[in-house]
XYZ file of C-alpha atoms in Angstrom:
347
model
C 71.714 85.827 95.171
C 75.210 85.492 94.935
C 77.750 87.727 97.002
C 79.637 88.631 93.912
C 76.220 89.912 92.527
C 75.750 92.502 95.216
C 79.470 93.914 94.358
C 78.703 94.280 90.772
C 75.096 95.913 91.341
C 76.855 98.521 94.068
C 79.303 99.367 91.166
C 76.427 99.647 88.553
C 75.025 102.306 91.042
C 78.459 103.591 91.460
C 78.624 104.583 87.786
C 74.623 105.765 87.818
C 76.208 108.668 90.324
C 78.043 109.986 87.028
C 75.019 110.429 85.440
C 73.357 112.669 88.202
C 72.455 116.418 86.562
C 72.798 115.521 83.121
C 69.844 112.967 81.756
C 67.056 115.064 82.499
C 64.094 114.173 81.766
C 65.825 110.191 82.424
C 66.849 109.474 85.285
C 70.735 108.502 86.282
C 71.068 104.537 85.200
C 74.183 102.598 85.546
C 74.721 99.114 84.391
C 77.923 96.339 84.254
C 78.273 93.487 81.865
C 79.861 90.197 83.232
C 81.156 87.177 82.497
C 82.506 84.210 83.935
C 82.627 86.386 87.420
C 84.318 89.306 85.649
C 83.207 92.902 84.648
C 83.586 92.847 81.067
C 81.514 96.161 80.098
C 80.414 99.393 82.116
C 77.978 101.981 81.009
C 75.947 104.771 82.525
C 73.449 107.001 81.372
C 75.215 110.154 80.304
C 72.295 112.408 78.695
C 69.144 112.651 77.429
C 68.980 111.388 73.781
C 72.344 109.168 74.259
C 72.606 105.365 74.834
C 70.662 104.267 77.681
C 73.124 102.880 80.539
C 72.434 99.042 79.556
C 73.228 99.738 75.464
C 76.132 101.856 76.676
C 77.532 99.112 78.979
C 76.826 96.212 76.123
C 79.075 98.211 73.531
C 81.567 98.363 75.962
C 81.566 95.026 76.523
C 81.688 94.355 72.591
C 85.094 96.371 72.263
C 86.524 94.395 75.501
C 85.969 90.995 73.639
C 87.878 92.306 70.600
C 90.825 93.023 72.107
C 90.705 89.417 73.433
C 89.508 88.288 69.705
C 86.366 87.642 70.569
C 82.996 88.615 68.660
C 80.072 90.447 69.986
C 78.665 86.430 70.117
C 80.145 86.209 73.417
C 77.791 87.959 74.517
C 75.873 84.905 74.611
C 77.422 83.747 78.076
C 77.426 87.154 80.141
C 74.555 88.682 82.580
C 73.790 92.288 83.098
C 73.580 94.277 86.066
C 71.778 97.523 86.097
C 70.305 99.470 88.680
C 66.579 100.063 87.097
C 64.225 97.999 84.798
C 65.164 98.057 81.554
C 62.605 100.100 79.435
C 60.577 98.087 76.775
C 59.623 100.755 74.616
C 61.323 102.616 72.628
C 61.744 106.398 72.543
C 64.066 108.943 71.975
C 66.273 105.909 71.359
C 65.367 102.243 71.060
C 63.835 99.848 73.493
C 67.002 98.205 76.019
C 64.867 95.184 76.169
C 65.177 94.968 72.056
C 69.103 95.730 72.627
C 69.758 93.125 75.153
C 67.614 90.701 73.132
C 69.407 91.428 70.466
C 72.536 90.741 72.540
C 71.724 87.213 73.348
C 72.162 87.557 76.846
C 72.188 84.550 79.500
C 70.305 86.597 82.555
C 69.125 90.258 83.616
C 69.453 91.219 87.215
C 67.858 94.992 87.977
C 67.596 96.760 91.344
C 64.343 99.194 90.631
C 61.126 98.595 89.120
C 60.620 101.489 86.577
C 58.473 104.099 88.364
C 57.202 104.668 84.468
C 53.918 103.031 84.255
C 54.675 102.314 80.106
C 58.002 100.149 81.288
C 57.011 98.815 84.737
C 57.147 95.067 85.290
C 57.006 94.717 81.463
C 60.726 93.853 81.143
C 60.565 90.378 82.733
C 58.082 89.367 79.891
C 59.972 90.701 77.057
C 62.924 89.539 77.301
C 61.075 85.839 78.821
C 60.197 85.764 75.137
C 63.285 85.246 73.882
C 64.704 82.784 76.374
C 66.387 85.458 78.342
C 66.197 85.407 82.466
C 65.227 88.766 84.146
C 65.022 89.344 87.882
C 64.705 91.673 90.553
C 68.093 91.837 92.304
C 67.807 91.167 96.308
C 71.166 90.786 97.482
C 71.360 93.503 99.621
C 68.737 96.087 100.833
C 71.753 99.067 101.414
C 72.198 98.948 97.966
C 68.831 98.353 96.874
C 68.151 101.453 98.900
C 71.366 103.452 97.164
C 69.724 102.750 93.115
C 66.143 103.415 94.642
C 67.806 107.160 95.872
C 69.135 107.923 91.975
C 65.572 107.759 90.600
C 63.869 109.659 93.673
C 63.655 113.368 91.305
C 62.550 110.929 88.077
C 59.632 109.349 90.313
C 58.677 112.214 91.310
C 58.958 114.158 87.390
C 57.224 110.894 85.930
C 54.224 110.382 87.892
C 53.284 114.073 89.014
C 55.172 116.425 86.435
C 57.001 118.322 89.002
C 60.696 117.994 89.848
C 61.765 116.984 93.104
C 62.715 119.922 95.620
C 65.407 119.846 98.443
C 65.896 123.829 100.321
C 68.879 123.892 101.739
C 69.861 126.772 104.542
C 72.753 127.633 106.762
C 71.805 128.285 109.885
C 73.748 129.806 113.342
C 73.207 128.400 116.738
C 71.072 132.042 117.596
C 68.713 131.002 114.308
C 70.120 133.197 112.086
C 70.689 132.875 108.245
C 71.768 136.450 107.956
C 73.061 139.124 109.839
C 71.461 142.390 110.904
C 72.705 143.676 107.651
C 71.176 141.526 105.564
C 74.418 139.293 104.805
C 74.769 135.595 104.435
C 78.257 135.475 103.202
C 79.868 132.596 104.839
C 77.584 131.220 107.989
C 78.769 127.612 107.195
C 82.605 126.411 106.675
C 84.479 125.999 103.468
C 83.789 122.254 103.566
C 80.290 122.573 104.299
C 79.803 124.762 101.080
C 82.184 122.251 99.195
C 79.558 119.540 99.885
C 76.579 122.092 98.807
C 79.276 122.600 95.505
C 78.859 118.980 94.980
C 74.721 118.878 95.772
C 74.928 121.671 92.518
C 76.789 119.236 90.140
C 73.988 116.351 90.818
C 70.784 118.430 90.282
C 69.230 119.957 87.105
C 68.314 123.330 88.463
C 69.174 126.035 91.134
C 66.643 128.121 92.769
C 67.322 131.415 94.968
C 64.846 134.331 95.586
C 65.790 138.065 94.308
C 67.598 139.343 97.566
C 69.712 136.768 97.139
C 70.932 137.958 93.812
C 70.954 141.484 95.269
C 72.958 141.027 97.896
C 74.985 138.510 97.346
C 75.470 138.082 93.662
C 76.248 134.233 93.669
C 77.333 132.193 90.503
C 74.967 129.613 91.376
C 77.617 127.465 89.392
C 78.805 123.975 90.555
C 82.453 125.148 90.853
C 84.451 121.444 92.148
C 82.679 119.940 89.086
C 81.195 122.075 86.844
C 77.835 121.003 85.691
C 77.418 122.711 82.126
C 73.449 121.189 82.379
C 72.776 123.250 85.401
C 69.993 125.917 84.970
C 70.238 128.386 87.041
C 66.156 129.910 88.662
C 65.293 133.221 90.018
C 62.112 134.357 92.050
C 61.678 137.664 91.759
C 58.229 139.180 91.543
C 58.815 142.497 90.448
C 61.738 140.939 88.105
C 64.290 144.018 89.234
C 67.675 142.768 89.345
C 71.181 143.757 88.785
C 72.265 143.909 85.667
C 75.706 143.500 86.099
C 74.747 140.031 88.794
C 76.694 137.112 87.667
C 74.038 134.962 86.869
C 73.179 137.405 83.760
C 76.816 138.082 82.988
C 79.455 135.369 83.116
C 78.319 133.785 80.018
C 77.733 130.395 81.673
C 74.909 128.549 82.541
C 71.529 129.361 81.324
C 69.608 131.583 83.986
C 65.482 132.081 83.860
C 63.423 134.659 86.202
C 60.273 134.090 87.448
C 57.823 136.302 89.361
C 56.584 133.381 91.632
C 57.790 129.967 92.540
C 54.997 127.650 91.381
C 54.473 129.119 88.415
C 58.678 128.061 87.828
C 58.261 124.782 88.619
C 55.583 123.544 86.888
C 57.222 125.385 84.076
C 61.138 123.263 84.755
C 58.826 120.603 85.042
C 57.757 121.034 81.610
C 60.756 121.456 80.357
C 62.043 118.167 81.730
C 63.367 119.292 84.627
C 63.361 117.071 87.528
C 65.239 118.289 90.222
C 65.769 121.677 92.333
C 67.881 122.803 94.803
C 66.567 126.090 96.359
C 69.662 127.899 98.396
C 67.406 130.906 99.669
C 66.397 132.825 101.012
C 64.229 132.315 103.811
C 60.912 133.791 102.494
C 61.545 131.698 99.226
C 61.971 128.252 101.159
C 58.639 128.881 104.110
C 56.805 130.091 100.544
C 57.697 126.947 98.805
C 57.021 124.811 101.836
C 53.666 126.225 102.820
C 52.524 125.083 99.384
C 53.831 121.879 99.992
C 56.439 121.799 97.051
C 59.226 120.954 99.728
C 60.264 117.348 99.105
C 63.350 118.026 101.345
C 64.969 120.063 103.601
C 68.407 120.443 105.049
C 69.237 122.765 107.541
C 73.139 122.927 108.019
C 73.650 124.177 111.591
C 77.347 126.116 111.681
C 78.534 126.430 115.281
C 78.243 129.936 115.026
C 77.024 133.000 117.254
C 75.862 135.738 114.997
C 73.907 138.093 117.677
C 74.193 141.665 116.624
C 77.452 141.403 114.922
C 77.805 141.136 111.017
C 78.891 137.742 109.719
C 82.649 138.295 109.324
C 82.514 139.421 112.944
C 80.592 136.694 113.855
C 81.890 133.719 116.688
C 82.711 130.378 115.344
C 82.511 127.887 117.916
C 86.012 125.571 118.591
C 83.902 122.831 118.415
C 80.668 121.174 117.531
C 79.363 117.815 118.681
C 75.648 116.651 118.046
C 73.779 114.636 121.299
C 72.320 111.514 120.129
C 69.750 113.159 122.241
C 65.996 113.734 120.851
C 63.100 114.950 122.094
C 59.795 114.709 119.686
C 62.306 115.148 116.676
C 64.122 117.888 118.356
C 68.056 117.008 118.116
C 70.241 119.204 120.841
C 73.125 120.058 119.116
C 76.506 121.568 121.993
C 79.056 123.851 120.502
C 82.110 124.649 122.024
C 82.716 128.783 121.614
C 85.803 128.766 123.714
C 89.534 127.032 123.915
C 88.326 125.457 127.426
C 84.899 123.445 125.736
C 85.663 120.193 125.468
C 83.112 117.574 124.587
C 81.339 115.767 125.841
C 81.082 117.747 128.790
C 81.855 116.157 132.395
C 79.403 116.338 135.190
């Protein structure tokens, strides 16, 4: 495998990212066109129902060669990098093996065997059939690793039905997640709940329990870069909650209440859904993960001291520095909580 092939795969999965929140039930694809060394087309999945990443990336192509005067015949000479197997059968839209066929193209290089048992390893032999080379790219096992990440929530939705689940909590350094008051308003930093903005434009759906919406009336809204395909999920098993929340009033994003988690996902799942952040609270995430619906958790530890205070009284430590130090999967994280702390500490 050529060097120049591992650049062009790593920007196919590049332009997959884009896709991430919106294809549901398809997962994020991204693909590149080249010839003669050089990107000549670029296309990514965008939604459900649209041109698959490899059509969208072949069109592109097409309107590149004629503003050089060139016909969609040049096609004949290029190769195509795209971070899954093409599909072979057609659906919502046509088969990508039948469009790169179609094409003419010299080779197919793809990072991901489709996890879809009606496409897997069936690519190679279509397009074999009309004289067209199709391998599985390994160049480089980073960003084999990268395009196998996008399609983690579609594996999941494909071959079980269910859409993938991450909880994510803020947690204090006294193992807190609220105060005494019942308040979770702000454990972590600003930049910490920018990157948790972010994790909210690259999922399907947001999950928080009823409290949540009671006392702290969130958006649940990817704010940095609004997701308009974000559905927004609330537990709540006696189903009283505030009117006036903004989930039910702001005129955004869909929002759907459920009295009990598994019940909601096998219903998103249904509906195409195939990935769920759950936010909180704490009863929501143990009740999720005793049933063994957690696919993954993230705990973001703030450097903060909570005790008996309320959060906006709470200590934030100067500092924070995490030991490369582990003990049966234990990780000892140090905070500094004073000017004088400075890490890491001398003996």
């Amino acid at each position: 495998m050529k060097k120049q092939d591992i650049e062009f795969m790593r920007y196919a999965c590049e332009l997959a990212v884009r896709g991430l929140g919106h294809t549901r039930p398809n997962p994020a694809v991204g693909a590149v066109v080249v010839k003669n060394g050089k990107v000549v087309g670029r296309g990514w999945h965008k939604k459900c129902g649209g041109d698959h990443a490899e059509v969208a990336a072949l069109k592109d192509a097409v309107r590149t060669f004629r503003k050089q005067g060139l016909t969609a015949a040049a096609l004949g000479d290029c190769e195509l990098f795209v971070t899954l197997e093409p599909c072979s059968k057609a659906g919502r839209v046509g088969a990508c093996t039948d469009a790169i066929a179609a094409a003419g193209l010299r080779r197919v290089v793809y990072a991901v065997a489709d996890p879809n048992p009606t496409n897997r390893g069936k690519a190679k032999r279509a397009l074999a059939r009309n004289g067209i080379a199709c391998e599985l790219f390994k160049g480089d096992q980073d960003v084999t690793a990268e395009c196998r990440t996008l399609i983690v929530p579609f594996r999941k939705h494909i071959t079980t039905g269910l859409p993938y689940v991450t909880v994510k909590l803020a947690m204090s350094l006294d193992g807190k997640i609220c105060d005494n008051w019942g308040g979770s308003n702000w454990i972590s930093c600003a930049a910490s709940r920018a990157r948790t903005n972010e994790m909210r434009s690259r999922v399907d759906a947001i999950m928080v329990g009823a409290e949540t919406v009671r006392k702290d009336d969130p958006s649940l809204l990817a704010r940095i870069h609004p997701n308009p395909d974000l559905i927004r999920v609330i537990i709540s098993k006696s189903g009283k909650l505030p009117k006036k929340a903004q989930v039910f009033t702001d005129g955004k994003n869909p929002t759907l209440v459920f009295d009990d988690a598994k019940k909601a996902l096998r219903k998103l799942g249904k509906m195409g859904v195939t990935s769920v952040l759950c936010e909180g609270g704490l009863k929501l995430a143990t009740s999720l993960a005793d049933a063994g619906l957690v696919d993954e958790w993230l705990t973001v530890m703030a450097p903060v001291v909570i005790g008996s205070r309320r959060i906006v009284k709470a200590i934030r430590g100067k500092t924070f520095h995490v030991t490369s130090d582990h003990v049966d999967g234990d990780s000892f994280c140090n905070a500094g909580l004073s000017d004088f702390a400075n890490w890491p500490c001398e003996a």
